[in-house]
Coordinates of N, CA and C in Angstrom, one line a residue:
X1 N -95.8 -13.1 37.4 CA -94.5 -13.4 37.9 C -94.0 -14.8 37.4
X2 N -95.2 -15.4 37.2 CA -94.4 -17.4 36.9 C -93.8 -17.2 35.0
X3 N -94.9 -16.1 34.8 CA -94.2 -16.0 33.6 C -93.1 -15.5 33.1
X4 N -92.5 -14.5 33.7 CA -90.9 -14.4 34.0 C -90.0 -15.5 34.3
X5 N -90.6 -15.9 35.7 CA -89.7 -17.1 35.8 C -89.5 -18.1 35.1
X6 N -90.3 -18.6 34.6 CA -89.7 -19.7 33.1 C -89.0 -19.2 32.1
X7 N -89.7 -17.9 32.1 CA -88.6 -17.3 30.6 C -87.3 -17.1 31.0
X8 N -86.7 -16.5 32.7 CA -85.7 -16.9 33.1 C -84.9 -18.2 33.1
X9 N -85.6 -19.4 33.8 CA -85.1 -20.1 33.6 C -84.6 -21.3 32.3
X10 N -85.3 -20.8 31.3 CA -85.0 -21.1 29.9 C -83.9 -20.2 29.4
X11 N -83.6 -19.0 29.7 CA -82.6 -18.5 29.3 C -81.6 -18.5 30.3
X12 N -81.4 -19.0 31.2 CA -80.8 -19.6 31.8 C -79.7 -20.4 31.4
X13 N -81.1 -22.0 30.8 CA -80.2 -23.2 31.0 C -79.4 -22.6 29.6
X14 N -80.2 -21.6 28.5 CA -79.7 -22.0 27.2 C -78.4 -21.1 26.7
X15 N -78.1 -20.2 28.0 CA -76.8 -19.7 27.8 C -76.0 -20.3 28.6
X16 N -76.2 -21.0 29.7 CA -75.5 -22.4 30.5 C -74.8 -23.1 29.7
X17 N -75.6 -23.7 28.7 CA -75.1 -24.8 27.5 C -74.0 -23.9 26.4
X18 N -74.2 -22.5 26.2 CA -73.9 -22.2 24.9 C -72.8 -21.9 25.6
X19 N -72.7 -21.3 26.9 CA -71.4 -20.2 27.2 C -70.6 -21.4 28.1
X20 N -71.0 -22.4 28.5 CA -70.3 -23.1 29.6 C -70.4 -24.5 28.9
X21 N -70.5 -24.8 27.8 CA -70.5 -26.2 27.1 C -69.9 -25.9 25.6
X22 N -70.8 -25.0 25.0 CA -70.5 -25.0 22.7 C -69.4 -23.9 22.9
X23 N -69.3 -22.5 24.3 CA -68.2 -22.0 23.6 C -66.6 -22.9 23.8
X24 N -66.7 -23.1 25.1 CA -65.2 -24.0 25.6 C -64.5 -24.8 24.6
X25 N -65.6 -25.7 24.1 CA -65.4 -26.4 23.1 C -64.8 -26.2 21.9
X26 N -65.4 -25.0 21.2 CA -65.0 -24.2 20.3 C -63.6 -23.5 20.4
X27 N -63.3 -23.0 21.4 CA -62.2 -22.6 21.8 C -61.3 -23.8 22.1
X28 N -61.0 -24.3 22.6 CA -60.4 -25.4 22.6 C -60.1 -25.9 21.3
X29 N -61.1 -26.5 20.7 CA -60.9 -26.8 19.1 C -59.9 -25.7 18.4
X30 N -59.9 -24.9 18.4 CA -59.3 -23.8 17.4 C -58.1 -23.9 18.3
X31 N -58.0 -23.8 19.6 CA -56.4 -23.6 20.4 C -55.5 -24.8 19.6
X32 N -56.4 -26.1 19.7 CA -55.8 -27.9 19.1 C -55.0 -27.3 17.6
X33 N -55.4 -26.3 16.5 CA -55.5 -26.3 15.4 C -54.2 -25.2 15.5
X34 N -53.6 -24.7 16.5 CA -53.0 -23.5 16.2 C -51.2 -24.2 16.9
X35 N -50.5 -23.4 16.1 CA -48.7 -23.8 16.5 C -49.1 -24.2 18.2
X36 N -48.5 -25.5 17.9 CA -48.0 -25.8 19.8 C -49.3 -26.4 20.2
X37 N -50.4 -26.4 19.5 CA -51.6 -27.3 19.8 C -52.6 -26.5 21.1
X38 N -52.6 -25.1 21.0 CA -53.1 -24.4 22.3 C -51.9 -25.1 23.8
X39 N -51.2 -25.4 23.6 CA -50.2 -25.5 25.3 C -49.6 -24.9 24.6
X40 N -49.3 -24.2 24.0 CA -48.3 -22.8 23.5 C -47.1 -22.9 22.4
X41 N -46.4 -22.4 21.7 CA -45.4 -22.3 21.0 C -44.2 -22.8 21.6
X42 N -43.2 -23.6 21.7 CA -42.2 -24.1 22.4 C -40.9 -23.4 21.7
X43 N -40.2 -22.8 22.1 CA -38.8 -22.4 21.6 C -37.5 -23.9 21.8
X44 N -37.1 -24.3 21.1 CA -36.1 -25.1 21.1 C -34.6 -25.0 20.7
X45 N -33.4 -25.7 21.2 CA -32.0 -25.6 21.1 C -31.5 -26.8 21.5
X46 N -30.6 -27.5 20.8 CA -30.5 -29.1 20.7 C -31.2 -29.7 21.1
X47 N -32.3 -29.6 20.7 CA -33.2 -30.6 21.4 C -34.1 -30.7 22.3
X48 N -33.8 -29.2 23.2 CA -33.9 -29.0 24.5 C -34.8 -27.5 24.5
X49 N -36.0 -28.8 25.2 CA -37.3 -26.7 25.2 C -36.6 -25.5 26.1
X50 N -36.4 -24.7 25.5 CA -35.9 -23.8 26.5 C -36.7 -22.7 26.8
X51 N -37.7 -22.4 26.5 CA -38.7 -21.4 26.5 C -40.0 -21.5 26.0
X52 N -41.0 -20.1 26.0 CA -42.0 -20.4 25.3 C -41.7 -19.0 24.1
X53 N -42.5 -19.0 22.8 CA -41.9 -18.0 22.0 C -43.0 -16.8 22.2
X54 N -44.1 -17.1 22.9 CA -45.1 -15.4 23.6 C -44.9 -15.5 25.2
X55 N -43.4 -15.9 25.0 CA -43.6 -15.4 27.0 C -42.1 -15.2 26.8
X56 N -41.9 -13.4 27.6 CA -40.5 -13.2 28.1 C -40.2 -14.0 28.8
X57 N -38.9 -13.7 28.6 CA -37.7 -14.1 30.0 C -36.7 -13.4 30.7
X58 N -36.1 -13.3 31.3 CA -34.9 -12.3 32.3 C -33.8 -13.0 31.5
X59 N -33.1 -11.6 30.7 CA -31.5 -11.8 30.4 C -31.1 -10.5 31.3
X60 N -30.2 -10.9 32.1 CA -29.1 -9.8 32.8 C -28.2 -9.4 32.2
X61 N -27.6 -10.5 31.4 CA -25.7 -10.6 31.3 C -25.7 -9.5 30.0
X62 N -24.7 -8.8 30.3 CA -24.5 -7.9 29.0 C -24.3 -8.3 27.8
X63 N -24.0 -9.6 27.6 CA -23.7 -10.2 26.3 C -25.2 -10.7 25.6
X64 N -26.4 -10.3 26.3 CA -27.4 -10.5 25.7 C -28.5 -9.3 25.8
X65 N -29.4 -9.1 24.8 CA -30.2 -8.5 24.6 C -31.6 -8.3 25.8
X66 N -31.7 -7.1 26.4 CA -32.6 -7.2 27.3 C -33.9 -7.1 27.2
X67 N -35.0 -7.8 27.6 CA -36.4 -7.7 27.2 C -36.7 -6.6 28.3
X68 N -38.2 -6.4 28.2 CA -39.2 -5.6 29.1 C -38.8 -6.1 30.8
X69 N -39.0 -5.4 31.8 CA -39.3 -5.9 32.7 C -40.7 -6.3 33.0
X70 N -40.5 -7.4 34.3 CA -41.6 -7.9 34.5 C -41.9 -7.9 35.9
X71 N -43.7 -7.5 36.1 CA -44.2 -7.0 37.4 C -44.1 -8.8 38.3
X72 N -44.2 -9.7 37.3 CA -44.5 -10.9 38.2 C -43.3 -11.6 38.0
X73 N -42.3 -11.2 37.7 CA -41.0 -11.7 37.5 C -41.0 -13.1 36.6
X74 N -41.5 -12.9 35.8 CA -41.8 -13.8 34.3 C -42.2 -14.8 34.9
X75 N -43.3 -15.1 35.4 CA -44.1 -16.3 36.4 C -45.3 -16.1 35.3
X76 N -45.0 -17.2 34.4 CA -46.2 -17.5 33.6 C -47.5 -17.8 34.0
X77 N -47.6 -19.0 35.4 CA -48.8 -18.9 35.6 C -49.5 -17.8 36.5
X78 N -48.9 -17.1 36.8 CA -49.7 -15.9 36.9 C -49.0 -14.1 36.7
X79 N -49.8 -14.5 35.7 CA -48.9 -13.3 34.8 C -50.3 -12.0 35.1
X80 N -49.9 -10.5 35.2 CA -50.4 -9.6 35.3 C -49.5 -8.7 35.7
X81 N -49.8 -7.5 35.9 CA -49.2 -5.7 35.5 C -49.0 -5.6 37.3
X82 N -48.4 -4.4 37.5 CA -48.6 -3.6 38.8 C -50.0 -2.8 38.7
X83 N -50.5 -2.4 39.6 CA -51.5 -1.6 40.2 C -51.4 -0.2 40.9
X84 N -50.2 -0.2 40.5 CA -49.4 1.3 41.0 C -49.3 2.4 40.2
X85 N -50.2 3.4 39.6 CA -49.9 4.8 39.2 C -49.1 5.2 38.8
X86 N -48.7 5.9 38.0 CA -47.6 6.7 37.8 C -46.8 7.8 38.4
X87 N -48.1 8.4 39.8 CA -47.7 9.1 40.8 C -46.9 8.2 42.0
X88 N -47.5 7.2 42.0 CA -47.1 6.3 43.3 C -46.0 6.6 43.4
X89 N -45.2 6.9 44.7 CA -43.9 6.8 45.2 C -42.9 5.6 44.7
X90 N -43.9 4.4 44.9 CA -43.0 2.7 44.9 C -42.5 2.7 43.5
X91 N -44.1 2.9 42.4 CA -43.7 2.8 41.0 C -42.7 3.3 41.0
X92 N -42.6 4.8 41.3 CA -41.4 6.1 40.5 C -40.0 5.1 41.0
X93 N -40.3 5.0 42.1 CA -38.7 4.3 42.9 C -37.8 3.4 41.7
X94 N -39.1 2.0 41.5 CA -38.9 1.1 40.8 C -38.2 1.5 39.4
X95 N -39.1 2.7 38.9 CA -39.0 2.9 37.1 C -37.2 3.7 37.4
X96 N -36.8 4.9 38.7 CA -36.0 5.5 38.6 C -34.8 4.1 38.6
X97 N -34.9 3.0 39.6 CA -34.0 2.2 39.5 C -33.7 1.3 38.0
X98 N -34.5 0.8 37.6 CA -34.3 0.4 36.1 C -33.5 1.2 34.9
X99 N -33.7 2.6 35.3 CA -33.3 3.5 34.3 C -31.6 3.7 34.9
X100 N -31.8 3.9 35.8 CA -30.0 3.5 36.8 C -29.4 2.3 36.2
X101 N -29.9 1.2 36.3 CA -29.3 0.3 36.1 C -29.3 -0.1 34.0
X102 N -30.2 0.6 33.8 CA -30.2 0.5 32.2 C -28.8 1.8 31.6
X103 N -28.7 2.6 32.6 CA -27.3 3.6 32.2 C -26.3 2.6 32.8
X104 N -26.4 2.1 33.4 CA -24.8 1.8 33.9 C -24.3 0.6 33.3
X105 N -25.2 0.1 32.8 CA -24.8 -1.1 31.5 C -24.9 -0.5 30.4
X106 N -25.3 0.6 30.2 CA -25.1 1.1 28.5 C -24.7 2.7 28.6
X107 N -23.1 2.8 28.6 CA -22.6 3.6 28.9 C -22.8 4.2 27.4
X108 N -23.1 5.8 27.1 CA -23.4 6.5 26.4 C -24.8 6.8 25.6
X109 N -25.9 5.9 26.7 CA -26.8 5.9 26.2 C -27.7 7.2 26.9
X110 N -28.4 8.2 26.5 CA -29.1 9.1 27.6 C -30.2 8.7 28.2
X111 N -30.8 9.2 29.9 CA -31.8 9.2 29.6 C -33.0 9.5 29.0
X112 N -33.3 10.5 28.2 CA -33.8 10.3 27.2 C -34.1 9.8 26.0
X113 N -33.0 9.1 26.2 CA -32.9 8.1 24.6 C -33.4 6.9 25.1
X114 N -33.8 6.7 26.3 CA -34.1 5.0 26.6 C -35.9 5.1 26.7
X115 N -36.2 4.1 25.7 CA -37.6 4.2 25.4 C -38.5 3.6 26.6
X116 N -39.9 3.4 27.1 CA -40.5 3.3 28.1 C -40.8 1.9 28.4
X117 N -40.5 1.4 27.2 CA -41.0 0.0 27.7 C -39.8 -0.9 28.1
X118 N -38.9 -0.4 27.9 CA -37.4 -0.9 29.0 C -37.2 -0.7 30.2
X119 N -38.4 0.5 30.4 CA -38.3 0.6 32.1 C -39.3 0.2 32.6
X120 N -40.3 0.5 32.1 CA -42.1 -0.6 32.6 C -42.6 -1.6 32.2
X121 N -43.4 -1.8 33.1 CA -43.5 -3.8 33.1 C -45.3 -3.7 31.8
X122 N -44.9 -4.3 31.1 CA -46.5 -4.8 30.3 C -47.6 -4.9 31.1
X123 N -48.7 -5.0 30.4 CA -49.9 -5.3 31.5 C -49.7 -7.0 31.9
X124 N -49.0 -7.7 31.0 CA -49.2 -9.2 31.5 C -48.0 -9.8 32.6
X125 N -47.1 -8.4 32.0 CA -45.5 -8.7 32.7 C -44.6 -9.7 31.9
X126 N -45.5 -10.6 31.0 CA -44.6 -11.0 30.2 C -44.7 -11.5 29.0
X127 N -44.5 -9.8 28.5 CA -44.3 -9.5 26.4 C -42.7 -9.9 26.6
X128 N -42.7 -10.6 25.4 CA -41.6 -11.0 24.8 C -41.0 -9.9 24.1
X129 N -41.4 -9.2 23.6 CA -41.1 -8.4 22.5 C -40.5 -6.6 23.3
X130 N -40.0 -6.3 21.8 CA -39.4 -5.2 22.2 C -39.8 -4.2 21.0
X131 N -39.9 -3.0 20.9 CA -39.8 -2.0 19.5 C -38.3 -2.2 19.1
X132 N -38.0 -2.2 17.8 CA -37.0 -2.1 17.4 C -35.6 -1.1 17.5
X133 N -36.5 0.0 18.0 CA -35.9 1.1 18.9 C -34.8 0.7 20.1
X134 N -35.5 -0.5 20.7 CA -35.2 -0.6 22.1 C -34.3 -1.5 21.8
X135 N -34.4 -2.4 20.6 CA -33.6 -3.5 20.8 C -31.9 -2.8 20.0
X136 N -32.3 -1.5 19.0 CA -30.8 -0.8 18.4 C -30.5 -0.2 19.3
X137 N -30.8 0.4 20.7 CA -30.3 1.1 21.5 C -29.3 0.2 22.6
X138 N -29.8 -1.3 22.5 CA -28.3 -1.9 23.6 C -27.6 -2.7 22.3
X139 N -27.8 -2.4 21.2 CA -26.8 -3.3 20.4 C -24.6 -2.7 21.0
X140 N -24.6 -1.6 21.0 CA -23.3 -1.1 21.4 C -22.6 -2.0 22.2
X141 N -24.0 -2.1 23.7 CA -23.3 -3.3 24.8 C -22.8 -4.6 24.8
X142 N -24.4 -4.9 23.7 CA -24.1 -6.4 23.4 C -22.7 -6.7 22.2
X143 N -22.5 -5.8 21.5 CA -21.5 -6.1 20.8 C -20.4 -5.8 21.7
X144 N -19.9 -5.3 22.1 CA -18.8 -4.7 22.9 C -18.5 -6.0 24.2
X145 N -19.9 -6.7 24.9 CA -19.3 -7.8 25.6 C -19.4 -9.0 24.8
X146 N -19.9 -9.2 23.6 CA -19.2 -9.9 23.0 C -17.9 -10.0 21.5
X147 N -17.5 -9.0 21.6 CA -16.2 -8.9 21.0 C -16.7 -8.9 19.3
X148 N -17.9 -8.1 19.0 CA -18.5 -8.5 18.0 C -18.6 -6.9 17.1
X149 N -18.3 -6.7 15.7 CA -18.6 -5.5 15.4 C -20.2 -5.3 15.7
X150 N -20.3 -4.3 15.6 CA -21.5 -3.4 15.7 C -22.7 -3.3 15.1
X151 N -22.0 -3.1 13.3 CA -22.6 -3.4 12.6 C -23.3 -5.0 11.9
X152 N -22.6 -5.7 12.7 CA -23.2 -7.4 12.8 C -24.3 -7.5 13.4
X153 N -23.9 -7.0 14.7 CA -25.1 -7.2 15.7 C -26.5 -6.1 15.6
X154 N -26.1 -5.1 14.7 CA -26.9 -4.0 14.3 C -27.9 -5.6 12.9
X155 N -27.6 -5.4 12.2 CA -28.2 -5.8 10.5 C -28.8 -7.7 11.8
X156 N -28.3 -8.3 12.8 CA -29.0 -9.3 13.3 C -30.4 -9.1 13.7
X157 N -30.4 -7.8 14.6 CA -31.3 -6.9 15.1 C -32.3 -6.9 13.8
X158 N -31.8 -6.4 12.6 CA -32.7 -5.7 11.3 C -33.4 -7.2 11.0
X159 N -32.5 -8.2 10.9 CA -33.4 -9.6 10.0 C -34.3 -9.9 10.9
X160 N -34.5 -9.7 12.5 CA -35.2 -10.1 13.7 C -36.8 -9.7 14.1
X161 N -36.4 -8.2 13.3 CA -37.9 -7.3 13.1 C -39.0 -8.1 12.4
X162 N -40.1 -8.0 13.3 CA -41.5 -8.9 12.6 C -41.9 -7.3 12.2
X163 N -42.6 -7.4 11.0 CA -43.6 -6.5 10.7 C -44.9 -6.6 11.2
X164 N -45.5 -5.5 10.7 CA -47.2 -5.4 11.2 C -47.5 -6.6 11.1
X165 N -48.8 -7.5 12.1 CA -49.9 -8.4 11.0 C -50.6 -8.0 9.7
X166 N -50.5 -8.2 8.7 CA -51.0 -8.0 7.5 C -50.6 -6.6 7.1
X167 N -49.0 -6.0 7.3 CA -48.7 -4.7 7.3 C -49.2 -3.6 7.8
X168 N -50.3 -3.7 8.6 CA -50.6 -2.7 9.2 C -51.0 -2.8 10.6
X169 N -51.7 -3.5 11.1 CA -51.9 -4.2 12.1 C -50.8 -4.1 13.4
X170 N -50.6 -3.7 14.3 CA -50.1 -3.1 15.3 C -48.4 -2.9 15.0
X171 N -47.6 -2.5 15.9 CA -46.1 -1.8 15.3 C -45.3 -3.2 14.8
X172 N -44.1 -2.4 14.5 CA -43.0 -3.8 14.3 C -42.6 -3.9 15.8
X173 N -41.8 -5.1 15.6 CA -41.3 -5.6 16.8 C -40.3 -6.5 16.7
X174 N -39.5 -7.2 17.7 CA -38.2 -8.1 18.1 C -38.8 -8.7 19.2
X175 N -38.5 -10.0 18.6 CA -38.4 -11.5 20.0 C -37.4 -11.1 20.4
X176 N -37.0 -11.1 21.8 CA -36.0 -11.2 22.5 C -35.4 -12.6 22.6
X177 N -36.3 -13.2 22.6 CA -35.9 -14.7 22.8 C -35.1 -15.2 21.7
X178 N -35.9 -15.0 20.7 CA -35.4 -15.8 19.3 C -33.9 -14.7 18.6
X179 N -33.9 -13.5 19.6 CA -32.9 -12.3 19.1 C -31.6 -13.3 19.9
X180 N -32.4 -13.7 21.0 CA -30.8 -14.0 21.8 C -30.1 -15.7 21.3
X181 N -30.9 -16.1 20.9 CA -30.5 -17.5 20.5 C -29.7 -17.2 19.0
X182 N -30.0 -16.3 18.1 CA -29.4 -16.1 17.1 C -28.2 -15.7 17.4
X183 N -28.3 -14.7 18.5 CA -26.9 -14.1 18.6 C -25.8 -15.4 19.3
X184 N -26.5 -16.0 19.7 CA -25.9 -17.6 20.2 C -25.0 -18.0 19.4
X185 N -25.9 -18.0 18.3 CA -25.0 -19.0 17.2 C -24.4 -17.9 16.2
X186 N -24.1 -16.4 16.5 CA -23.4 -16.0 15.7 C -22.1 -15.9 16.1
X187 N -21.5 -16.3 15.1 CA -19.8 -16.4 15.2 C -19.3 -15.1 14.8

């Protein structure tokens, strides 16, 4: 038995040191090395931080582009999903109301035609991003409350699409954030 116990306690201290001392460190070092210095990406507008560019935010107004909803109502420091099923009564409630309120701002859009991640929250609650699907499907609204052809705010949408990582590496996608600031500044 004593001979276990030292071999325990040697493997112990020496994953102590590696996992609670060399990895932190390591990680830290590479967060220092990366955009925004590990405290994160900053979105800016005269001057002025207005966001972060991997964290949604709530746009309502029809004149803007709507991101995902969010289980933690885009509360960065504690960001996480619901724990509710897809049978759950509350979920269904929740997803049927979003889809209400996603038709009654985008008149001629079907239910069917509105993709899933406009009605359900991410697992963090707050992805920035959208499939490019989601983001052509309210361009009608957004142009129409802002007095804008269609086809403008369509080809804004197109230059906005990120491709894969290294072209293949997970889908395309749209910042909502960086979609809505552009549309800011289009005249």
């Amino acid at each position: 038995m004593k001979t276990y116990l030292i071999a325990s306690i040697k493997l112990t201290l020496v994953l102590l040191v590696l996992l609670a001392g060399v990895y932190p460190v390591l990680v830290a070092g590479i967060g220092k090395l990366s955009s925004g210095g590990g405290g994160g990406e900053t979105v800016s507008r005269n001057g002025q931080v207005i966001g972060f560019a991997n964290v949604g935010q709530v746009f309502t107004q029809d004149g803007y582009f709507q991101g995902r909803p969010s289980a933690v109502d885009y509360n960065a420091a504690g960001s996480g999903g619901s724990n509710k099923g897809p049978s759950n009564p509350d979920y269904l409630t929740t997803v049927q109301a979003r889809i209400d309120t996603f038709l009654a701002h985008n008149p001629g859009v079907t239910r069917a035609q509105i993709p899933a991640e406009l009605v359900t929250a991410s697992g963090s609650g707050l992805d920035p991003h959208l499939s490019p699907e989601a983001a052509y499907l309210q361009v009608a609204r957004v142009a129409q409350a802002r007095n804008l052809p269609e086809q403008k705010v369509r080809a804004l949408v197109q230059q906005h699409v990120e491709a894969p990582l290294l072209g293949i590496l997970g889908p395309e996608k749209v910042n909502v954030l960086q979609l809505n600031l552009a549309l800011d500044a289009l005249k």
